[in-house]
Amino acid sequence: MTAIQSSDSTDRSFGSLMGEVTRDLSTLVRQEVELAKAEIREEGKKAGKAAGMFAGAGIAGHMVLLFLSFALWWGLSNLMDQGWAALIVAVIWAVAAAVLFVVARGQLRAVRGLPQTTQTVKDIPPALKPDTGAF
């Protein structure tokens, strides 16, 4: 009788252990999904700011190029030929646009992706393998 009772308690214990493993695995997956969502929101904000800066740089560059280049071209044409004045104005605003582009690109490169989620997902498979070296 003792052997039968021991077998029944082992079965229940194994079943409860499997239930715990299933619950823990489910919790782990939910936590990983939440971590991924949080990281995506955080990095998305950074990417959105950089994209806004690109747009701002484009609009500002266009408006500056349009209005101030006419004024500068007109002012320089009093000192030299209109063609040379136009070329000088174009080069000045090309340099300004290049600087804005480089700054925005640098900020966009600062977006890191999902480093924590990537690392924790890499750590999961070894945690699920049985420990054979303990005995």
PDB file of C-alpha atoms in Angstrom:
ATOM      1  CA  MET A   1       0.000   0.000   0.000  1.00  0.00           C
ATOM      2  CA  THR A   2       2.809   2.376   0.772  1.00  0.00           C
ATOM      3  CA  ALA A   3       4.240   1.993  -2.712  1.00  0.00           C
ATOM      4  CA  ILE A   4       0.884   2.841  -4.278  1.00  0.00           C
ATOM      5  CA  GLN A   5       0.426   5.927  -2.096  1.00  0.00           C
ATOM      6  CA  SER A   6       3.947   7.045  -2.955  1.00  0.00           C
ATOM      7  CA  SER A   7       3.192   6.619  -6.654  1.00  0.00           C
ATOM      8  CA  ASP A   8      -0.008   8.699  -6.364  1.00  0.00           C
ATOM      9  CA  SER A   9       1.750  11.522  -4.511  1.00  0.00           C
ATOM     10  CA  THR A  10       4.546  11.489  -7.109  1.00  0.00           C
ATOM     11  CA  ASP A  11       1.995  11.775  -9.921  1.00  0.00           C
ATOM     12  CA  ARG A  12       0.261  14.694  -8.236  1.00  0.00           C
ATOM     13  CA  SER A  13       3.567  16.331  -7.500  1.00  0.00           C
ATOM     14  CA  PHE A  14       4.670  15.915 -11.109  1.00  0.00           C
ATOM     15  CA  GLY A  15       1.355  17.301 -12.326  1.00  0.00           C
ATOM     16  CA  SER A  16       1.582  20.308 -10.059  1.00  0.00           C
ATOM     17  CA  LEU A  17       5.179  20.870 -11.162  1.00  0.00           C
ATOM     18  CA  MET A  18       4.126  20.794 -14.799  1.00  0.00           C
ATOM     19  CA  GLY A  19       1.336  23.249 -13.998  1.00  0.00           C
ATOM     20  CA  GLU A  20       3.838  25.580 -12.352  1.00  0.00           C
ATOM     21  CA  VAL A  21       6.190  25.310 -15.322  1.00  0.00           C
ATOM     22  CA  THR A  22       3.350  26.119 -17.694  1.00  0.00           C
ATOM     23  CA  ARG A  23       2.257  29.123 -15.616  1.00  0.00           C
ATOM     24  CA  ASP A  24       5.832  30.366 -15.292  1.00  0.00           C
ATOM     25  CA  LEU A  25       6.439  29.994 -19.016  1.00  0.00           C
ATOM     26  CA  SER A  26       3.212  31.843 -19.769  1.00  0.00           C
ATOM     27  CA  THR A  27       4.211  34.622 -17.366  1.00  0.00           C
ATOM     28  CA  LEU A  28       7.656  34.814 -18.956  1.00  0.00           C
ATOM     29  CA  VAL A  29       6.193  35.158 -22.448  1.00  0.00           C
ATOM     30  CA  ARG A  30       3.766  37.877 -21.290  1.00  0.00           C
ATOM     31  CA  GLN A  31       6.597  39.766 -19.602  1.00  0.00           C
ATOM     32  CA  GLU A  32       8.739  39.558 -22.736  1.00  0.00           C
ATOM     33  CA  VAL A  33       5.885  40.915 -24.851  1.00  0.00           C
ATOM     34  CA  GLU A  34       5.375  43.796 -22.406  1.00  0.00           C
ATOM     35  CA  LEU A  35       9.114  44.538 -22.418  1.00  0.00           C
ATOM     36  CA  ALA A  36       9.133  44.583 -26.213  1.00  0.00           C
ATOM     37  CA  LYS A  37       6.147  46.954 -26.272  1.00  0.00           C
ATOM     38  CA  ALA A  38       7.817  49.314 -23.793  1.00  0.00           C
ATOM     39  CA  GLU A  39      11.068  49.341 -25.745  1.00  0.00           C
ATOM     40  CA  ILE A  40       9.256  49.929 -29.035  1.00  0.00           C
ATOM     41  CA  ARG A  41       7.403  52.900 -27.533  1.00  0.00           C
ATOM     42  CA  GLU A  42      10.624  54.370 -26.129  1.00  0.00           C
ATOM     43  CA  GLU A  43      12.653  53.924 -29.301  1.00  0.00           C
ATOM     44  CA  GLY A  44       9.704  55.005 -31.450  1.00  0.00           C
ATOM     45  CA  LYS A  45       9.649  58.342 -29.653  1.00  0.00           C
ATOM     46  CA  LYS A  46      13.336  58.848 -30.426  1.00  0.00           C
ATOM     47  CA  ALA A  47      12.814  57.922 -34.070  1.00  0.00           C
ATOM     48  CA  GLY A  48       9.792  60.224 -34.265  1.00  0.00           C
ATOM     49  CA  LYS A  49      11.785  63.150 -32.912  1.00  0.00           C
ATOM     50  CA  ALA A  50      14.567  62.514 -35.419  1.00  0.00           C
ATOM     51  CA  ALA A  51      12.036  62.245 -38.255  1.00  0.00           C
ATOM     52  CA  GLY A  52      10.486  65.522 -37.121  1.00  0.00           C
ATOM     53  CA  MET A  53      13.913  67.112 -37.218  1.00  0.00           C
ATOM     54  CA  PHE A  54      14.425  65.816 -40.764  1.00  0.00           C
ATOM     55  CA  ALA A  55      11.095  67.337 -41.768  1.00  0.00           C
ATOM     56  CA  GLY A  56      11.899  70.594 -40.003  1.00  0.00           C
ATOM     57  CA  ALA A  57      15.284  70.713 -41.693  1.00  0.00           C
ATOM     58  CA  GLY A  58      13.654  70.185 -45.070  1.00  0.00           C
ATOM     59  CA  ILE A  59      11.010  72.852 -44.577  1.00  0.00           C
ATOM     60  CA  ALA A  60      13.438  75.334 -43.059  1.00  0.00           C
ATOM     61  CA  GLY A  61      15.944  74.681 -45.807  1.00  0.00           C
ATOM     62  CA  HIS A  62      13.322  75.205 -48.461  1.00  0.00           C
ATOM     63  CA  MET A  63      11.973  78.430 -46.963  1.00  0.00           C
ATOM     64  CA  VAL A  64      15.427  79.844 -46.349  1.00  0.00           C
ATOM     65  CA  LEU A  65      16.554  78.876 -49.794  1.00  0.00           C
ATOM     66  CA  LEU A  66      13.486  80.440 -51.331  1.00  0.00           C
ATOM     67  CA  PHE A  67      13.258  83.790 -49.529  1.00  0.00           C
ATOM     68  CA  LEU A  68      16.754  84.632 -48.313  1.00  0.00           C
ATOM     69  CA  SER A  69      18.438  83.393 -51.430  1.00  0.00           C
ATOM     70  CA  PHE A  70      16.454  85.892 -53.487  1.00  0.00           C
ATOM     71  CA  ALA A  71      17.452  88.699 -51.127  1.00  0.00           C
ATOM     72  CA  LEU A  72      21.102  87.655 -51.008  1.00  0.00           C
ATOM     73  CA  TRP A  73      21.217  87.106 -54.759  1.00  0.00           C
ATOM     74  CA  TRP A  74      19.811  90.578 -55.308  1.00  0.00           C
ATOM     75  CA  GLY A  75      22.297  92.086 -52.851  1.00  0.00           C
ATOM     76  CA  LEU A  76      25.298  90.304 -54.369  1.00  0.00           C
ATOM     77  CA  SER A  77      24.223  91.162 -57.905  1.00  0.00           C
ATOM     78  CA  ASN A  78      24.995  94.804 -57.064  1.00  0.00           C
ATOM     79  CA  LEU A  79      28.639  93.764 -56.564  1.00  0.00           C
ATOM     80  CA  MET A  80      29.090  91.151 -59.323  1.00  0.00           C
ATOM     81  CA  ASP A  81      27.401  89.388 -62.227  1.00  0.00           C
ATOM     82  CA  GLN A  82      24.011  87.837 -61.380  1.00  0.00           C
ATOM     83  CA  GLY A  83      25.160  84.337 -62.355  1.00  0.00           C
ATOM     84  CA  TRP A  84      28.066  84.380 -59.903  1.00  0.00           C
ATOM     85  CA  ALA A  85      25.845  85.849 -57.210  1.00  0.00           C
ATOM     86  CA  ALA A  86      23.319  83.035 -57.702  1.00  0.00           C
ATOM     87  CA  LEU A  87      26.071  80.407 -57.497  1.00  0.00           C
ATOM     88  CA  ILE A  88      27.434  81.833 -54.253  1.00  0.00           C
ATOM     89  CA  VAL A  89      23.958  81.869 -52.709  1.00  0.00           C
ATOM     90  CA  ALA A  90      23.306  78.265 -53.745  1.00  0.00           C
ATOM     91  CA  VAL A  91      26.598  77.059 -52.224  1.00  0.00           C
ATOM     92  CA  ILE A  92      25.918  78.833 -48.913  1.00  0.00           C
ATOM     93  CA  TRP A  93      22.502  77.230 -48.485  1.00  0.00           C
ATOM     94  CA  ALA A  94      23.768  73.820 -49.611  1.00  0.00           C
ATOM     95  CA  VAL A  95      26.269  73.901 -46.749  1.00  0.00           C
ATOM     96  CA  ALA A  96      23.509  74.838 -44.280  1.00  0.00           C
ATOM     97  CA  ALA A  97      21.293  71.983 -45.498  1.00  0.00           C
ATOM     98  CA  ALA A  98      24.193  69.521 -45.257  1.00  0.00           C
ATOM     99  CA  VAL A  99      24.862  70.495 -41.639  1.00  0.00           C
ATOM    100  CA  LEU A 100      21.195  70.002 -40.690  1.00  0.00           C
ATOM    101  CA  PHE A 101      21.127  66.634 -42.437  1.00  0.00           C
ATOM    102  CA  VAL A 102      24.265  65.395 -40.653  1.00  0.00           C
ATOM    103  CA  VAL A 103      22.897  66.412 -37.236  1.00  0.00           C
ATOM    104  CA  ALA A 104      19.548  64.684 -37.869  1.00  0.00           C
ATOM    105  CA  ARG A 105      21.254  61.534 -39.181  1.00  0.00           C
ATOM    106  CA  GLY A 106      23.416  61.376 -36.053  1.00  0.00           C
ATOM    107  CA  GLN A 107      20.337  61.538 -33.841  1.00  0.00           C
ATOM    108  CA  LEU A 108      18.601  58.838 -35.856  1.00  0.00           C
ATOM    109  CA  ARG A 109      21.616  56.556 -35.444  1.00  0.00           C
ATOM    110  CA  ALA A 110      21.216  56.901 -31.659  1.00  0.00           C
ATOM    111  CA  VAL A 111      18.038  54.784 -31.872  1.00  0.00           C
ATOM    112  CA  ARG A 112      19.122  51.451 -30.397  1.00  0.00           C
ATOM    113  CA  GLY A 113      16.314  49.068 -31.238  1.00  0.00           C
ATOM    114  CA  LEU A 114      15.273  46.502 -28.602  1.00  0.00           C
ATOM    115  CA  PRO A 115      18.471  45.581 -26.731  1.00  0.00           C
ATOM    116  CA  GLN A 116      16.881  44.304 -23.493  1.00  0.00           C
ATOM    117  CA  THR A 117      14.288  42.176 -25.253  1.00  0.00           C
ATOM    118  CA  THR A 118      16.917  40.716 -27.577  1.00  0.00           C
ATOM    119  CA  GLN A 119      19.148  39.771 -24.656  1.00  0.00           C
ATOM    120  CA  THR A 120      16.400  38.231 -22.525  1.00  0.00           C
ATOM    121  CA  VAL A 121      15.044  36.233 -25.472  1.00  0.00           C
ATOM    122  CA  LYS A 122      18.557  34.872 -26.053  1.00  0.00           C
ATOM    123  CA  ASP A 123      18.681  33.830 -22.378  1.00  0.00           C
ATOM    124  CA  ILE A 124      15.422  31.836 -22.500  1.00  0.00           C
ATOM    125  CA  PRO A 125      16.519  28.682 -24.431  1.00  0.00           C
ATOM    126  CA  PRO A 126      19.339  27.761 -21.992  1.00  0.00           C
ATOM    127  CA  ALA A 127      16.942  28.240 -19.079  1.00  0.00           C
ATOM    128  CA  LEU A 128      14.552  25.662 -20.555  1.00  0.00           C
ATOM    129  CA  LYS A 129      17.200  22.969 -21.033  1.00  0.00           C
ATOM    130  CA  PRO A 130      17.472  20.338 -18.284  1.00  0.00           C
ATOM    131  CA  ASP A 131      20.453  20.668 -15.959  1.00  0.00           C
ATOM    132  CA  THR A 132      22.403  17.429 -16.519  1.00  0.00           C
ATOM    133  CA  GLY A 133      25.574  18.400 -14.655  1.00  0.00           C
ATOM    134  CA  ALA A 134      23.974  18.760 -11.194  1.00  0.00           C
ATOM    135  CA  PHE A 135      24.310  15.088 -10.194  1.00  0.00           C
TER     136      PHE A 135
END
